XYZ file of C-alpha atoms in Angstrom:
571
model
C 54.943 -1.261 -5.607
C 55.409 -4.614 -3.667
C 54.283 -8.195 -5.482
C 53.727 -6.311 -9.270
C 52.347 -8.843 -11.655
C 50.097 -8.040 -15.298
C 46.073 -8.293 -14.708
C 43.749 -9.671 -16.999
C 41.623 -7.388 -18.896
C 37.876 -7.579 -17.744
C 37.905 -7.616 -22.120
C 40.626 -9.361 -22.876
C 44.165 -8.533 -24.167
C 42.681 -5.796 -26.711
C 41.990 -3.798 -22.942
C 45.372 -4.745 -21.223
C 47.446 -1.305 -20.887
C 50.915 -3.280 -20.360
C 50.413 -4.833 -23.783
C 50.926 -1.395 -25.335
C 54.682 -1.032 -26.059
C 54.162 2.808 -26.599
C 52.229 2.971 -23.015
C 54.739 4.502 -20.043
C 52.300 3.210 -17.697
C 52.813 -0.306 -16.353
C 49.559 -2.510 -14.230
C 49.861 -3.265 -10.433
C 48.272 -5.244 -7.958
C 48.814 -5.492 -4.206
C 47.973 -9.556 -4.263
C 48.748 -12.696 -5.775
C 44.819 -13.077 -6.639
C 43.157 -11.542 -9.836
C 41.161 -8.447 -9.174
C 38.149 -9.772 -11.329
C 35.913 -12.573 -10.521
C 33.887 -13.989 -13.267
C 30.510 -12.269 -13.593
C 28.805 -15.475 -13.178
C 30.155 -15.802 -10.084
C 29.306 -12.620 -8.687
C 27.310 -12.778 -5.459
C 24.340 -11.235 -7.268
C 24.112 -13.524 -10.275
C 22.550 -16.754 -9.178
C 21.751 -15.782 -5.354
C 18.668 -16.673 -4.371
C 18.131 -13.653 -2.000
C 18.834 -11.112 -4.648
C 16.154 -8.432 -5.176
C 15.262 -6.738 -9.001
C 16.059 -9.784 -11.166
C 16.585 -13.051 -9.110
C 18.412 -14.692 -11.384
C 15.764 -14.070 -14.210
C 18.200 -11.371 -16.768
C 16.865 -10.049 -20.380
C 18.408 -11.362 -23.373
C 19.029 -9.036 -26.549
C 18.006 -11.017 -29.290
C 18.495 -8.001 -31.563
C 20.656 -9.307 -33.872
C 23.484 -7.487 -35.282
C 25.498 -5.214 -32.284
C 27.151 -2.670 -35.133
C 23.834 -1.144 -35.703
C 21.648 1.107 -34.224
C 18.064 -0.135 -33.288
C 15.119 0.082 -31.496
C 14.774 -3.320 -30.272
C 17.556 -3.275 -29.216
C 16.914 -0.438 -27.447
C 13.992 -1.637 -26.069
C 15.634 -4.442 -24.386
C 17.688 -2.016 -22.195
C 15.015 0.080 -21.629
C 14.284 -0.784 -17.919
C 17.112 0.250 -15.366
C 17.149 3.927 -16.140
C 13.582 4.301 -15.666
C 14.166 3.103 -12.262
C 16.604 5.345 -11.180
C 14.931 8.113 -12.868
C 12.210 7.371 -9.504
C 14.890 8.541 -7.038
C 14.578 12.067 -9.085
C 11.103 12.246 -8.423
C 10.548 11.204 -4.998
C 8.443 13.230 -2.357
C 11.685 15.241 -1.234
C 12.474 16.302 -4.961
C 8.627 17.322 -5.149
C 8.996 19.441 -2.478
C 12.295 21.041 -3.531
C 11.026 21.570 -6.697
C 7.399 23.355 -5.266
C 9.665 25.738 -2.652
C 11.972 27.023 -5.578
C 8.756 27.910 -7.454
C 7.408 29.777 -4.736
C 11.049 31.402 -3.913
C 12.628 32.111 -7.105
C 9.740 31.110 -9.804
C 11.433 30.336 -13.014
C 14.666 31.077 -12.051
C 16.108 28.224 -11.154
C 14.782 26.040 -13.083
C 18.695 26.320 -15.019
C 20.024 24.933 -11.820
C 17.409 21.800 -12.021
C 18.599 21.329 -15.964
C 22.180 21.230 -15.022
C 21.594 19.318 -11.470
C 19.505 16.285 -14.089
C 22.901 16.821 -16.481
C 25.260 16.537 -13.685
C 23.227 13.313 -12.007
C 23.288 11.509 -16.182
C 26.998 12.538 -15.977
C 27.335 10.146 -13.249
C 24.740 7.881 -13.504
C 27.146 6.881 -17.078
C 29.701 6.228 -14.980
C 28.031 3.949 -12.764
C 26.559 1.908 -15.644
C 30.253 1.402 -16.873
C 31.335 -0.218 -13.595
C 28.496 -3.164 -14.191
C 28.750 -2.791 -17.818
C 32.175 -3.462 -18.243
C 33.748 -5.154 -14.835
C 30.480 -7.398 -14.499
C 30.584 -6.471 -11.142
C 28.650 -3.383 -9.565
C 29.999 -0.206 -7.519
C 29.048 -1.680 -3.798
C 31.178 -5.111 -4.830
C 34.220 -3.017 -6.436
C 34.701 -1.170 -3.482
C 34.862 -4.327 -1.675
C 38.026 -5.229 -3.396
C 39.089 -1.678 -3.706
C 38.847 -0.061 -0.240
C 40.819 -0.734 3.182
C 38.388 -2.070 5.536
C 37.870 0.357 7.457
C 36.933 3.025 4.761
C 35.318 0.680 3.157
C 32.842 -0.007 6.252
C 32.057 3.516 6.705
C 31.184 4.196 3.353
C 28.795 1.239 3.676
C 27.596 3.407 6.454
C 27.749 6.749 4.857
C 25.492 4.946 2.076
C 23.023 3.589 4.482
C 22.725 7.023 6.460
C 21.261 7.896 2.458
C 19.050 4.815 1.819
C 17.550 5.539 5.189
C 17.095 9.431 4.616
C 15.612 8.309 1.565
C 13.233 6.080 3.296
C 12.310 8.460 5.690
C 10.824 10.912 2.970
C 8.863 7.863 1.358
C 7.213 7.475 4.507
C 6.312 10.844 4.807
C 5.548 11.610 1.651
C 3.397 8.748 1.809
C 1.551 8.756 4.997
C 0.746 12.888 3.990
C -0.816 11.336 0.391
C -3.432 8.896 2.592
C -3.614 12.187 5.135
C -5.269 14.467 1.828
C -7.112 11.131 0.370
C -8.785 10.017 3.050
C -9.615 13.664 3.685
C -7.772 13.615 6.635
C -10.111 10.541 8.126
C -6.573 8.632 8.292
C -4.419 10.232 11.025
C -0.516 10.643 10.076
C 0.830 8.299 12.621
C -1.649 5.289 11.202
C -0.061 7.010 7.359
C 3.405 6.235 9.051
C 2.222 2.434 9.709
C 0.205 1.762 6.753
C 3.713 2.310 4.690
C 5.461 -1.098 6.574
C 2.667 -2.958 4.952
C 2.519 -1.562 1.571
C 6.671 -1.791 1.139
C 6.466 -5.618 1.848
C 3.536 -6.091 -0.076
C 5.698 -4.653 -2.895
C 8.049 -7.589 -2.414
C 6.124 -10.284 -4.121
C 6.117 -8.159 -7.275
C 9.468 -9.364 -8.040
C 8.649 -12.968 -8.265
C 6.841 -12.000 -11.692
C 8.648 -11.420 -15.221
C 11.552 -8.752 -14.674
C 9.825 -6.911 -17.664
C 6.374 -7.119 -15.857
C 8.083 -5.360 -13.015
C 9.855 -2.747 -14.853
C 6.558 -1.880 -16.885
C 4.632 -1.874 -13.181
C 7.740 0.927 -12.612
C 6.309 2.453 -16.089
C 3.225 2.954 -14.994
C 3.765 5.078 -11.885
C 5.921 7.205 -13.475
C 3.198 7.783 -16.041
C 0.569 8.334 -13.045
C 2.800 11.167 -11.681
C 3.583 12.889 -15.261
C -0.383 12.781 -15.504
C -1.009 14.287 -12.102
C 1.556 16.630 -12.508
C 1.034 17.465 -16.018
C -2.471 17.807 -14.937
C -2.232 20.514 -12.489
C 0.097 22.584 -14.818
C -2.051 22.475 -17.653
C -4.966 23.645 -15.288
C -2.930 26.692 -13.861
C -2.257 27.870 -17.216
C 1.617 28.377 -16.987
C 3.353 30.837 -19.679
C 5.546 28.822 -21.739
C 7.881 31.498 -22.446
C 8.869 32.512 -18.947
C 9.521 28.207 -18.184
C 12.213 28.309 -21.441
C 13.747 31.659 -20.327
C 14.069 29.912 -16.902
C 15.481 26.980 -17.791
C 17.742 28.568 -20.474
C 19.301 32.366 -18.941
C 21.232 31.400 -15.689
C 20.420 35.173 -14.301
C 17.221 36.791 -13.517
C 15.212 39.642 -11.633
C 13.162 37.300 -9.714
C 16.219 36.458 -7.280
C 15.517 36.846 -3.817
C 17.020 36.524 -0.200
C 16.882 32.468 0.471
C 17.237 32.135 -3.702
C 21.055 30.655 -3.285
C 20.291 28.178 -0.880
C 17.221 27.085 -2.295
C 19.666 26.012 -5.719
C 21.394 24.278 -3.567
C 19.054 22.365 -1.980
C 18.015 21.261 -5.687
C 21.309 19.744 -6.169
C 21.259 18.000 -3.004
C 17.881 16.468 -3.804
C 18.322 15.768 -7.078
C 21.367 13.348 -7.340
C 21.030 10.317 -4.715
C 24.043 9.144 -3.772
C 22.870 5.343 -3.833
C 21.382 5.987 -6.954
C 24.772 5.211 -8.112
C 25.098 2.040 -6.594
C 21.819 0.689 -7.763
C 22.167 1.840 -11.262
C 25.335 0.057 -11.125
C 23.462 -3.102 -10.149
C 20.484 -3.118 -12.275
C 22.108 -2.794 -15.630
C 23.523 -6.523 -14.635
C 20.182 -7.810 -15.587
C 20.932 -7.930 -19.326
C 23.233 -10.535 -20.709
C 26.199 -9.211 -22.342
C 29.292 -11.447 -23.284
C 32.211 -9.569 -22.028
C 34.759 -10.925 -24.103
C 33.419 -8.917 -26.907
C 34.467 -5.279 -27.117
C 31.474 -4.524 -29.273
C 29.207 -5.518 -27.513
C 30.180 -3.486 -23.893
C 30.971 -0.730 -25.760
C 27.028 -1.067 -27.531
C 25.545 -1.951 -23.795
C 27.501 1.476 -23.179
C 25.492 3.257 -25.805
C 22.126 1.537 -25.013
C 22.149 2.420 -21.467
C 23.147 5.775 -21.830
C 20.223 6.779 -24.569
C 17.437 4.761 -21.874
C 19.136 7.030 -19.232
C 18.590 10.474 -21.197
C 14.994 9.315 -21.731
C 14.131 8.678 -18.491
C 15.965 11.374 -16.790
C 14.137 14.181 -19.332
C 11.054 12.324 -18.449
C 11.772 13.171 -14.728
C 12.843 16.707 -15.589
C 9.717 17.208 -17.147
C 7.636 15.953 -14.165
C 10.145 18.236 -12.290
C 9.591 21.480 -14.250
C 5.406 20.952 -13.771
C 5.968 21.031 -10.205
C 8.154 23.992 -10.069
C 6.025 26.120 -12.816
C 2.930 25.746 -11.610
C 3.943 26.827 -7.792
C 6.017 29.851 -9.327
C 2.899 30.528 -10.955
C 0.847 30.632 -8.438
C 1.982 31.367 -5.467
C 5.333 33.577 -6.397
C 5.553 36.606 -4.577
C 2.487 35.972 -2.333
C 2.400 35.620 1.571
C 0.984 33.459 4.241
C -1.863 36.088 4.506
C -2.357 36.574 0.290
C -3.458 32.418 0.680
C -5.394 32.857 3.555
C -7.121 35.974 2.158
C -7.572 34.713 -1.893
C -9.122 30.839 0.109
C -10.980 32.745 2.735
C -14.462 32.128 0.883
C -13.529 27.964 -0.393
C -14.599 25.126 1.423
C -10.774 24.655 2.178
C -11.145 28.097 4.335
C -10.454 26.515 7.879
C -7.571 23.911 6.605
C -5.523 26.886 4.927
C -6.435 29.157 7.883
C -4.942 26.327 10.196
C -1.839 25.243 7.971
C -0.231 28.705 7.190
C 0.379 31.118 10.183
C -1.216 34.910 9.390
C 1.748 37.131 8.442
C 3.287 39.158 5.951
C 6.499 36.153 5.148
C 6.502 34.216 2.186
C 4.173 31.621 2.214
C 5.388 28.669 3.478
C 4.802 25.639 1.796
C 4.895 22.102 1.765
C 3.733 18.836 0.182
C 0.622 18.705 2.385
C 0.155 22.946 2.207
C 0.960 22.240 -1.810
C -2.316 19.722 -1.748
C -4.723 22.212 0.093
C -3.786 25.469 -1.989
C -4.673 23.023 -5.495
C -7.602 22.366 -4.121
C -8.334 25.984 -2.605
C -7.456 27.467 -6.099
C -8.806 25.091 -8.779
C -11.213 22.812 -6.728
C -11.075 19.511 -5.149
C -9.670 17.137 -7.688
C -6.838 19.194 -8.240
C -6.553 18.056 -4.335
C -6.894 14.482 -4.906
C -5.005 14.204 -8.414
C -1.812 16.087 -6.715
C -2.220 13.340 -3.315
C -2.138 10.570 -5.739
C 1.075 11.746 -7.689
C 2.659 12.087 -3.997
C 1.126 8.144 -3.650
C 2.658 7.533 -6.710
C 5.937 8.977 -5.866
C 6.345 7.313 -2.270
C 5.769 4.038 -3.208
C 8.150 3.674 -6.774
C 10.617 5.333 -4.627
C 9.814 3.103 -1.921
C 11.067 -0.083 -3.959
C 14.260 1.312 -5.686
C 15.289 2.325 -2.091
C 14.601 -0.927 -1.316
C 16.608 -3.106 -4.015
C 19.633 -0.075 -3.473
C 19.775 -1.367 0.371
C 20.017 -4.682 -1.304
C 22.899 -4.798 -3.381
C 24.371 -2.391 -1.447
C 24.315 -4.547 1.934
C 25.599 -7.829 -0.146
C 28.471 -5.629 -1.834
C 29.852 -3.932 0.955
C 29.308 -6.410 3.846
C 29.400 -9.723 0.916
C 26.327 -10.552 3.305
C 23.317 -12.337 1.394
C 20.306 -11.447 3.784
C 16.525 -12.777 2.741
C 15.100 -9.559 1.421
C 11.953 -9.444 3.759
C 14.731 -9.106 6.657
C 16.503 -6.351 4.997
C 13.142 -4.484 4.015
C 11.946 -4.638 8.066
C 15.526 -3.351 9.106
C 15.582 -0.515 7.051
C 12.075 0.327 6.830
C 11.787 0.085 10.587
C 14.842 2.521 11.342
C 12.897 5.132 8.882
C 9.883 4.628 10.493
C 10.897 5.246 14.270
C 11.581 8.846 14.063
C 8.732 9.620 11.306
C 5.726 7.913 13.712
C 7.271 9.726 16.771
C 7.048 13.173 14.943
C 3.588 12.003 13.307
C 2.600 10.747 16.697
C 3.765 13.218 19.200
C 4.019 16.649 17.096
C 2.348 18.933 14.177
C 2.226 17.903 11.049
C 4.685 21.046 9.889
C 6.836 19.736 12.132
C 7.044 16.195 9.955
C 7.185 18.172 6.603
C 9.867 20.076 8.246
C 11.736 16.855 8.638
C 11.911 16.733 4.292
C 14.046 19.697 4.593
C 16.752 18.010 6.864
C 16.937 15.182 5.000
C 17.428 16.599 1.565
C 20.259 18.296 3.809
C 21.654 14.813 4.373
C 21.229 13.769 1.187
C 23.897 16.393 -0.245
C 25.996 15.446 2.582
C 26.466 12.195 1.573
C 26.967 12.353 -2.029
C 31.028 12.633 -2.328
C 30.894 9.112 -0.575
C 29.203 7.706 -3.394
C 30.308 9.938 -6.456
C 34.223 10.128 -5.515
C 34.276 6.080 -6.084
C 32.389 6.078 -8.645
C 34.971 8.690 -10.474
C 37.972 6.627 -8.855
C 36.973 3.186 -10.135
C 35.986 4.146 -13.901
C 39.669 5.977 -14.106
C 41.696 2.753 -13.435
C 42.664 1.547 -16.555
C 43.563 -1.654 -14.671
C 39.772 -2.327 -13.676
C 37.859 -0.710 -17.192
C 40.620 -1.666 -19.895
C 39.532 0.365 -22.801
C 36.742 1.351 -21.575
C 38.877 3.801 -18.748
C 37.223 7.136 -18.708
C 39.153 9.883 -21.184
C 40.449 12.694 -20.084
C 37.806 14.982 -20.682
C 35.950 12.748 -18.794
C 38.578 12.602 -15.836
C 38.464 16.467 -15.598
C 34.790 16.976 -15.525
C 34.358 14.110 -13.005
C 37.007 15.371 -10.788
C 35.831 19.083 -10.910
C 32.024 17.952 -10.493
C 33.340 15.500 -7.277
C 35.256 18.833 -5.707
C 32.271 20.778 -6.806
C 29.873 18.402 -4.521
C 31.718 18.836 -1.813
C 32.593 22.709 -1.518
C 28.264 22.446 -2.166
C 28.037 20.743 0.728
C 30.173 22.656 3.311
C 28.602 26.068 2.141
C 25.209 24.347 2.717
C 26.082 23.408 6.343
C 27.792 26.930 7.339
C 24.223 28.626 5.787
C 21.833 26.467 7.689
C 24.048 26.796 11.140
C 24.095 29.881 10.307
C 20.139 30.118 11.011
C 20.654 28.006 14.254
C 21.528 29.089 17.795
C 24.349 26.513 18.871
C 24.577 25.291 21.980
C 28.316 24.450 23.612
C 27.429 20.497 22.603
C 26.166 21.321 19.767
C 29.284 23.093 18.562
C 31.395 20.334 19.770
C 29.197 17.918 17.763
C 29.479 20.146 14.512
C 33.143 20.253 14.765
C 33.830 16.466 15.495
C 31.492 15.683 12.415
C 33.357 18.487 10.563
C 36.591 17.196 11.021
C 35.583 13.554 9.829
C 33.631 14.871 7.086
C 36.932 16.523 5.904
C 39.259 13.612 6.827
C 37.234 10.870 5.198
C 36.705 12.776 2.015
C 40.203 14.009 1.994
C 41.166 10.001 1.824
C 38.575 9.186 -0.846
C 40.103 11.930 -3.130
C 43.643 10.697 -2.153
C 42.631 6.939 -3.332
C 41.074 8.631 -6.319
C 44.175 10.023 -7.083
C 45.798 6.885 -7.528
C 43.091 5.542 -9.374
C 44.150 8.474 -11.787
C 47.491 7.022 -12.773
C 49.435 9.159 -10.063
C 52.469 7.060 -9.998
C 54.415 9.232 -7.376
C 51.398 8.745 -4.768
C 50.879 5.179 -5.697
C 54.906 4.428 -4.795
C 54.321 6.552 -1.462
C 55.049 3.930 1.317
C 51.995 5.826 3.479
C 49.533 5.411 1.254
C 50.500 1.940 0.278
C 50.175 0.826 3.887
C 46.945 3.061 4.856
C 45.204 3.875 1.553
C 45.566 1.492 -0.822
C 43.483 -2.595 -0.631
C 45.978 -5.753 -0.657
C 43.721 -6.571 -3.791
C 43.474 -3.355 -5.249
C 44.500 -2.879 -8.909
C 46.025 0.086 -10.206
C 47.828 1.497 -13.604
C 50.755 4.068 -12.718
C 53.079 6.258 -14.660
C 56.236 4.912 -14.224
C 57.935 7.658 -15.732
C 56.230 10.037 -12.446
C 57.512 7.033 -10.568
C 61.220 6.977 -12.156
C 61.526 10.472 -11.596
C 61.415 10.448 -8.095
């Protein structure tokens, strides 16, 4: 490696791997400038146009950092909650209600271990801000070429928007069942622009105010949804055996590809850039071991909460559709609604044949109310509210620090909010405008398809970054943790390309079409193929990191690595 000179620690010399004599590893960097800024001078900390905190962080006045304790607990407990809202937004809802109906209880193993998986990696983002001071969007500003480094901006935003697109929809369907269907769609579709910069003001209250507003809808959705399964009756048993025994009778054709859909709309890939980002809101004085390595700790717990919280909310939504509408058809609803006041809306929504029934968020509201009365109508619309418009705001503070990482671009939130929020909305009021309203529920579908797609771009630096002993001193991820990271990022991806051969399977292809498929196919592979590459070196890999190609096309001038010389001296 050209220009090799010693680092400083983000934690001082106790983190330094070249002050180990016993170490065969030796610290790199590709510039004459240290790696680490201070964290006060990050462009988050004091800028006025940053979203979530502004500048106004939560001190831990707990005392003591060698000791467990609630308060001090309490004082983290904030940013997980948050990003527990991405794994209960309306394209998770209606994941969770078509796996119910598909494969009732029996995938609700694959939902436990997609929730493990996402805490997995949502630790790993937490120890980026944690320990560097700096979050994932900002390190791969200094740790990515250009050029990769712009398209994963991209490949992010492509996710934030997705995202956005099922808030709107999930949203504008919510005032569709409220208003009793007085509201048309498209006006649904509009009404969300309003509401998402009405949200923005909230912000310029107490950061614990705001995270307690967060609270709250998360509570209003595990009552909504707690309410309809505690109406329907669910047996217990068959939920445990479900979520426990990873093989069951009730498998049918579609089954596979429904658990994969789960993944992909469980973890969010810019989910792990925000979480990254919001944990900077506490103070934490990163000269002292103890007290990263307790922020570590904290963070973690408030993440299991609120991410068994969400499971929870997940698992009513699943039981109660397993229960009552497994192994039924499109004609079974019409037939068992045929005498309800909801007669002509489920003899409208769900086409008279012998398939199994088809359902959506909207279909979900009118078979509630068909089977258990109104209310159950109106308390499962305002969960869906609920769920639009907390995901709503984390997908806009994720756009945020993503945007100002990335691009180190400070844009006025209000500006960022109308860019994004407008792109979402285009193609959701055409669909709402101009076709059905199966053809906009349709649309959740696709995007839970992009969702998965972009993923690796967001977990593979994630695992890259938290590997580099030269960025997390100490605090480097073990080996245990290496493995499991690497074998979860590989998992993602061979996910991913078995999810796009099934659905083109079920797609006649035009000659474009093809040609389209195999140009994205071939990037798809390319870019991902560099990411693990750069991850690689991240690892330690001392014979790739002295590889003259990779220096000149993979590897940042400011980029900061740890290698193995002996892998290098052996060469």
């Amino acid at each position: 490696m050209n220009d090799s000179r010693e680092i400083e620690s983000p934690i001082g010399n106790e983190g330094n791997a070249s002050n180990n004599p016993s170490s065969s590893s030796s610290t790199t960097s590709r510039s004459s400038k240290s790696l680490f800024e201070p964290s006060e001078e990050s462009s988050l900390h004091n800028n006025e146009f940053s979203s979530y905190y502004s500048g106004d962080r939560v001190t831990n006045s707990a005392g003591e950092w060698n000791a467990f304790s609630f308060r001090k607990l309490w004082a983290f407990t904030g940013p997980g909650f948050l990003i527990s809202i991405a794994y209960l937004d309306p394209g998770n809802i209606e994941s969770d209600l078509q796996s119910g109906v598909v494969a009732r209880y029996s995938l609700l193993w694959v939902l436990l271990g997609a929730t493990l998986l996402g805490l997995a990696m949502q630790r790993l983002a937490v120890k980026i801000g944690v320990v560097t001071g700096l979050h994932l969007a900002e390190m791969c500003y200094r740790q990515y070429k250009t050029v990769p480094r712009i398209l994963l901006w991209l490949m992010v935003e492509v996710a934030i928007i997705g995202s956005d697109m099922q808030e709107v929809i999930g949203t504008a369907i919510a005032i569709y069942l409220l208003s009793y269907k007085r509201i048309p769609l498209y006006i649904g579709v509009l009404i969300s622009i309003f509401d998402t910069l009405s949200f923005l003001f909230l912000d310029k209250y107490n950061l614990r105010r705001l995270e307690l507003f967060f609270g709250f809808l998360i509570t209003t959705m595990a009552i909504s949804f707690g309410f309809q399964y505690i109406v329907s009756e669910v047996p217990q048993v068959d939920v445990i055996k479900g979520m426990f025994i990873p093989w069951s009778d009730d498998y049918r054709p579609g089954t596979l590809l429904q658990g994969v859909g789960i993944i992909g709309a469980v973890i969010m890939p810019h989910n792990l850039y925000l979480h990254s980002a919001l944990v900077k809101s506490r103070d934490i004085d990163r000269r002292q071991p103890k007290e990263i390595r307790d922020a570590n700790r904290y963070y973690f717990l408030e993440a299991a909460a609120a991410l068994l919280v969400s499971f929870i909310i997940n698992v009513f939504v699943v039981s109660v559709f397993a229960h009552d509408l497994y192994g039924k058809t499109n004609q079974d609803v019409i037939n068992i609604c045929v005498n309800t006041s909801f007669s002509s809306d489920i003899s409208s929504a769900f086409v008279s044949n012998n398939a199994t029934a088809d359902i959506n968020i909207y279909k979900a509201g009118l078979v509630l109310g068909c089977f258990y009365g109104g209310i159950s109508m109106f308390v499962w619309a305002i969960g869906i509210l609920a769920a639009g418009q907390s995901s709503t705001m984390t997908g806009t503070y994720a756009g945020q620090f993503v945007m100002e990482g990335f691009l180190n671009l400070q844009w006025v939130r209000w500006k960022r909010v109308l860019f994004t929020r407008t792109v979402a909305i285009i193609p959701a009021f055409y669909v709402a405008f101009f076709s059905r309203l199966e053809d906009l529920t349709k649309m959740n579908d696709v995007l839970n398809a992009v969702m998965a797609l972009q993923l690796p771009f967001a977990a593979i630096p994630t695992v890259a970054l938290t590997s580099n002993i030269a960025l997390m001193g100490i605090f480097v991820n073990g080996m245990f943790e290496k493995y499991l990271s690497i074998a979860l990022s590989f998992s993602v991806i061979g996910i991913n390309l078995y999810f796009i051969v099934a659905n083109l399977e079920q797609v006649e292809l035009t000659a474009l079409m093809i040609f389209g498929v195999v140009v994205f196919g071939f990037f798809y592979i390319t870019f991902n193929a560099y990411l693990i590459l750069h991850m690689l070196v991240n690892l330690g890999n001392g014979r790739l990191a002295g590889n003259m190609f990779v220096q000149r096309y993979v590897l940042n001038n400011n980029c900061a690595i740890v290698v193995n010389t002996e892998s290098v001296n052996q060469r």
